[in-house]
CSV table of C-alpha atoms in Angstrom, one decimal:
chain,number,residue,atom,x,y,z
A,21,MET,CA,22.1,21.6,-21.1
A,22,ASP,CA,24.1,18.5,-20.4
A,23,TYR,CA,22.6,17.1,-17.1
A,24,LYS,CA,25.2,14.4,-16.9
A,25,VAL,CA,27.8,16.9,-15.6
A,26,PHE,CA,25.5,18.1,-12.8
A,27,ASP,CA,26.0,16.8,-9.3
A,28,ASP,CA,23.2,15.3,-7.3
A,29,GLU,CA,22.7,18.4,-5.2
A,30,LEU,CA,22.1,20.5,-8.3
A,31,LEU,CA,19.8,17.9,-9.8
A,32,LEU,CA,17.7,17.9,-6.6
A,33,LYS,CA,17.3,21.7,-6.9
A,34,LEU,CA,16.2,21.4,-10.5
A,35,LEU,CA,13.9,18.5,-9.5
A,36,LYS,CA,12.2,20.8,-6.9
A,37,THR,CA,11.3,23.2,-9.7
A,38,GLY,CA,9.5,20.4,-11.6
A,39,ASP,CA,12.4,19.7,-14.0
A,40,GLY,CA,11.5,16.3,-15.5
A,41,VAL,CA,14.9,15.9,-17.2
A,42,ALA,CA,16.5,16.2,-13.8
A,43,LEU,CA,14.4,13.2,-12.7
A,44,GLU,CA,15.4,11.2,-15.7
A,45,GLU,CA,19.1,11.9,-15.0
A,46,ILE,CA,18.6,10.9,-11.3
A,47,TYR,CA,16.9,7.7,-12.5
A,48,LYS,CA,19.7,6.8,-14.9
A,49,ARG,CA,22.3,7.5,-12.3
A,50,HIS,CA,20.8,5.7,-9.3
A,51,SER,CA,18.1,3.2,-10.5
A,52,GLU,CA,20.5,0.3,-10.9
A,53,SER,CA,21.9,0.5,-7.3
A,54,VAL,CA,18.3,1.0,-6.0
A,55,TYR,CA,17.2,-2.1,-7.9
A,56,LEU,CA,20.0,-4.2,-6.6
A,57,ALA,CA,19.3,-3.1,-3.0
A,58,ALA,CA,15.6,-4.0,-3.5
A,59,PHE,CA,16.4,-7.3,-5.2
A,60,ARG,CA,18.7,-8.4,-2.4
A,61,LYS,CA,15.7,-8.1,0.0
A,62,VAL,CA,12.8,-9.5,-2.1
A,63,ARG,CA,14.7,-11.9,-4.4
A,64,SER,CA,12.2,-11.2,-7.2
A,65,LYS,CA,13.0,-9.3,-10.4
A,66,GLU,CA,9.4,-8.3,-11.0
A,67,VAL,CA,8.9,-7.1,-7.4
A,68,ALA,CA,12.2,-5.3,-7.3
A,69,GLU,CA,11.4,-3.4,-10.5
A,70,GLU,CA,8.0,-2.5,-9.1
A,71,LEU,CA,9.5,-1.1,-5.9
A,72,VAL,CA,12.1,0.9,-7.9
A,73,GLN,CA,9.3,2.5,-10.0
A,74,ASN,CA,7.3,3.3,-6.8
A,75,ILE,CA,10.4,5.0,-5.3
A,76,PHE,CA,11.0,7.3,-8.2
A,77,ILE,CA,7.3,8.0,-8.7
A,78,SER,CA,7.2,9.0,-5.0
A,79,LEU,CA,10.4,11.1,-5.4
A,80,TRP,CA,8.7,13.1,-8.1
A,81,ALA,CA,5.4,13.4,-6.2
A,82,LYS,CA,7.1,14.7,-3.1
A,83,ARG,CA,9.8,16.7,-4.8
A,84,GLU,CA,8.6,20.1,-3.4
A,85,GLN,CA,8.4,19.1,0.3
A,86,ALA,CA,11.0,16.3,0.6
A,87,GLN,CA,14.0,17.2,2.7
A,88,ILE,CA,16.9,15.4,1.0
A,89,GLY,CA,20.5,15.6,2.2
A,90,LYS,CA,22.4,12.9,0.3
A,91,LEU,CA,20.4,11.5,-2.6
A,92,ASP,CA,22.0,8.1,-2.4
A,93,ALA,CA,21.2,7.7,1.3
A,94,TYR,CA,17.6,8.9,0.8
A,95,LEU,CA,16.9,6.4,-2.0
A,96,HIS,CA,18.3,3.5,-0.1
A,97,THR,CA,16.2,4.5,2.9
A,98,ALA,CA,13.2,4.6,0.6
A,99,VAL,CA,14.1,1.0,-0.6
A,100,ARG,CA,14.0,-0.2,3.0
A,101,TYR,CA,10.6,1.3,3.6
A,102,GLN,CA,9.2,0.0,0.3
A,103,VAL,CA,10.5,-3.5,1.2
A,104,ILE,CA,8.9,-3.3,4.6
A,105,ASP,CA,5.6,-2.2,3.1
A,106,TYR,CA,5.8,-5.0,0.5
A,107,ILE,CA,6.5,-7.7,3.1
A,108,ARG,CA,3.7,-6.3,5.4
A,109,SER,CA,1.2,-6.4,2.6
A,110,LYS,CA,2.3,-9.9,1.5
A,111,ILE,CA,2.0,-11.2,5.0
A,112,LEU,CA,-1.6,-9.8,5.3
A,113,ARG,CA,-2.6,-11.3,2.0
A,114,GLU,CA,-1.1,-14.7,3.0
A,115,ARG,CA,-3.0,-14.6,6.3
A,116,TYR,CA,-6.2,-13.8,4.5
A,117,SER,CA,-5.6,-16.7,2.0
A,118,GLN,CA,-4.8,-19.0,4.9
A,119,PHE,CA,-7.9,-18.0,6.8
A,120,ILE,CA,-10.0,-18.9,3.7
A,121,ARG,CA,-8.2,-22.2,3.2
A,122,ASP,CA,-8.7,-23.1,6.8
A,123,GLN,CA,-12.4,-22.5,6.7
A,124,LEU,CA,-12.8,-24.5,3.5
A,125,GLN,CA,-10.9,-27.4,4.9
A,126,VAL,CA,-13.2,-27.7,7.9
A,127,ASP,CA,-15.8,-29.4,5.7
A,128,GLU,CA,-15.1,-29.8,2.0
A,129,SER,CA,-18.8,-30.7,1.6
A,130,ALA,CA,-20.0,-27.5,3.1
A,131,SER,CA,-21.0,-25.9,-0.1
A,132,GLU,CA,-23.1,-23.3,1.7
A,133,SER,CA,-20.0,-22.0,3.5
A,134,LYS,CA,-18.1,-21.8,0.2
A,135,LEU,CA,-20.9,-19.8,-1.3
A,136,LEU,CA,-21.1,-17.5,1.7
A,137,LEU,CA,-17.3,-16.9,1.4
A,138,GLN,CA,-17.7,-16.0,-2.2
A,139,GLU,CA,-20.6,-13.7,-1.5
A,140,LEU,CA,-18.6,-12.0,1.3
A,141,SER,CA,-15.7,-11.4,-1.0
A,142,VAL,CA,-18.0,-9.9,-3.7
A,143,ALA,CA,-19.9,-7.9,-1.1
A,144,ILE,CA,-16.7,-6.4,0.4
A,145,ASP,CA,-15.4,-5.4,-3.0
A,146,ASN,CA,-18.7,-3.9,-4.1
A,147,THR,CA,-19.1,-2.0,-0.8
A,148,ILE,CA,-15.5,-0.6,-1.0
A,149,LYS,CA,-16.3,0.6,-4.6
A,150,LYS,CA,-19.2,2.7,-3.2
A,151,LEU,CA,-16.9,4.7,-1.1
A,152,PRO,CA,-15.3,8.0,-2.4
A,153,GLN,CA,-12.0,7.4,-4.2
A,154,LYS,CA,-9.8,8.8,-1.4
A,155,THR,CA,-11.7,7.0,1.3
A,156,GLN,CA,-11.3,3.7,-0.7
A,157,GLU,CA,-7.6,4.2,-0.9
A,158,ILE,CA,-7.3,5.0,2.8
A,159,PHE,CA,-9.5,2.0,3.7
A,160,ARG,CA,-7.4,-0.4,1.6
A,161,LEU,CA,-4.1,1.0,3.1
A,162,SER,CA,-5.5,0.7,6.6
A,163,ARG,CA,-7.2,-2.8,6.3
A,164,TYR,CA,-5.4,-4.6,3.6
A,165,GLU,CA,-1.9,-3.2,3.9
A,166,HIS,CA,-2.2,-2.7,7.6
A,167,ARG,CA,-0.7,0.7,7.7
A,168,SER,CA,-0.9,3.1,10.6
A,169,VAL,CA,-2.8,6.4,10.5
A,170,LYS,CA,0.6,8.2,10.7
A,171,GLU,CA,2.0,6.2,7.7
A,172,ILE,CA,-1.1,6.8,5.6
A,173,ALA,CA,-1.0,10.5,6.5
A,174,GLN,CA,2.6,10.8,5.4
A,175,SER,CA,2.2,8.9,2.2
A,176,MET,CA,-0.9,10.8,1.1
A,177,ASN,CA,0.1,14.2,2.4
A,178,LEU,CA,-2.9,14.4,4.7
A,179,SER,CA,-3.3,15.3,8.4
A,180,GLU,CA,-3.6,12.3,10.8
A,181,LYS,CA,-7.0,13.7,11.8
A,182,ALA,CA,-8.2,13.6,8.2
A,183,VAL,CA,-7.0,10.0,7.8
A,184,GLN,CA,-8.7,9.0,11.0
A,185,TYR,CA,-11.9,10.6,9.8
A,186,HIS,CA,-11.8,8.7,6.5
A,187,VAL,CA,-11.1,5.4,8.4
A,188,THR,CA,-14.0,6.0,10.8
A,189,GLN,CA,-16.4,6.9,8.1
A,190,SER,CA,-15.5,3.9,5.9
A,191,LEU,CA,-15.8,1.5,8.8
A,192,LYS,CA,-19.3,2.9,9.6
A,193,PHE,CA,-20.3,2.5,6.0
A,194,MET,CA,-18.9,-1.0,5.7
A,195,ARG,CA,-20.5,-2.2,8.9
A,196,LEU,CA,-23.8,-0.9,7.7
A,197,HIS,CA,-23.6,-2.6,4.3
A,198,LEU,CA,-22.1,-5.8,5.6
A,199,ARG,CA,-24.4,-6.2,8.6
A,200,ASP,CA,-25.9,-9.4,7.3
A,201,PHE,CA,-22.5,-11.1,7.3
A,202,ILE,CA,-21.6,-9.6,10.7
A,203,LEU,CA,-24.7,-11.2,12.2
A,204,LEU,CA,-23.9,-14.6,10.9
A,205,ASN,CA,-22.9,-17.0,13.7
A,206,THR,CA,-20.1,-18.5,11.6
A,207,ALA,CA,-16.4,-18.0,10.9
A,208,ILE,CA,-17.5,-15.9,8.0
A,209,GLY,CA,-19.2,-13.5,10.3
A,210,ALA,CA,-16.1,-13.6,12.6
A,211,PHE,CA,-13.8,-12.7,9.7
A,212,THR,CA,-16.1,-9.8,8.7
A,213,ARG,CA,-16.0,-8.4,12.2
A,214,PHE,CA,-12.2,-8.9,12.2
A,215,LEU,CA,-11.8,-6.9,9.0
A,216,LEU,CA,-14.0,-4.0,10.3
A,217,ASP,CA,-13.1,-3.9,14.0
A,218,ALA,CA,-9.4,-4.8,14.3
A,219,HIS,CA,-7.3,-1.7,15.0
A,220,SER,CA,-10.3,0.7,14.3
């Protein structure tokens, strides 16, 4: 079959049945305009390309339940949300980096504080890795990407109650394993409490 002659509506119907060739045709037909829309927002070739890949991966993953009227409008709405998520994540990373820089600038000679910050970073990463895979993913989306329970539930096809359960359990686990840092009467302890208590 020559998929090039099919309109978007038919391609979407084929996509819902799991037709990978239909996805390829949709990608060929719309990826450039999606890329340009993303690039205009983020002004980065690499980031725009990554966002485009995320959009089409999501389109495939959600092909059965997604309610799509006009494909072009759906994809450009997806661009908007991808850009919002990217900016939100970037802001959070920058805030974290600025927090660390601020603490290190307080006293450049405070080697103990530097060591504790390094230990905290390692401890957080190691503790997260001990969580079940799905709980790890939800924790990172909640704490590092600052997504709401509703957003996480929609992106992972879970109920909000299930997401809240994973968040609660991960916070309990993290507080238990990072209690030594939480008890520190320093900015390091304050940041640990911020990570585990904010918006819980």
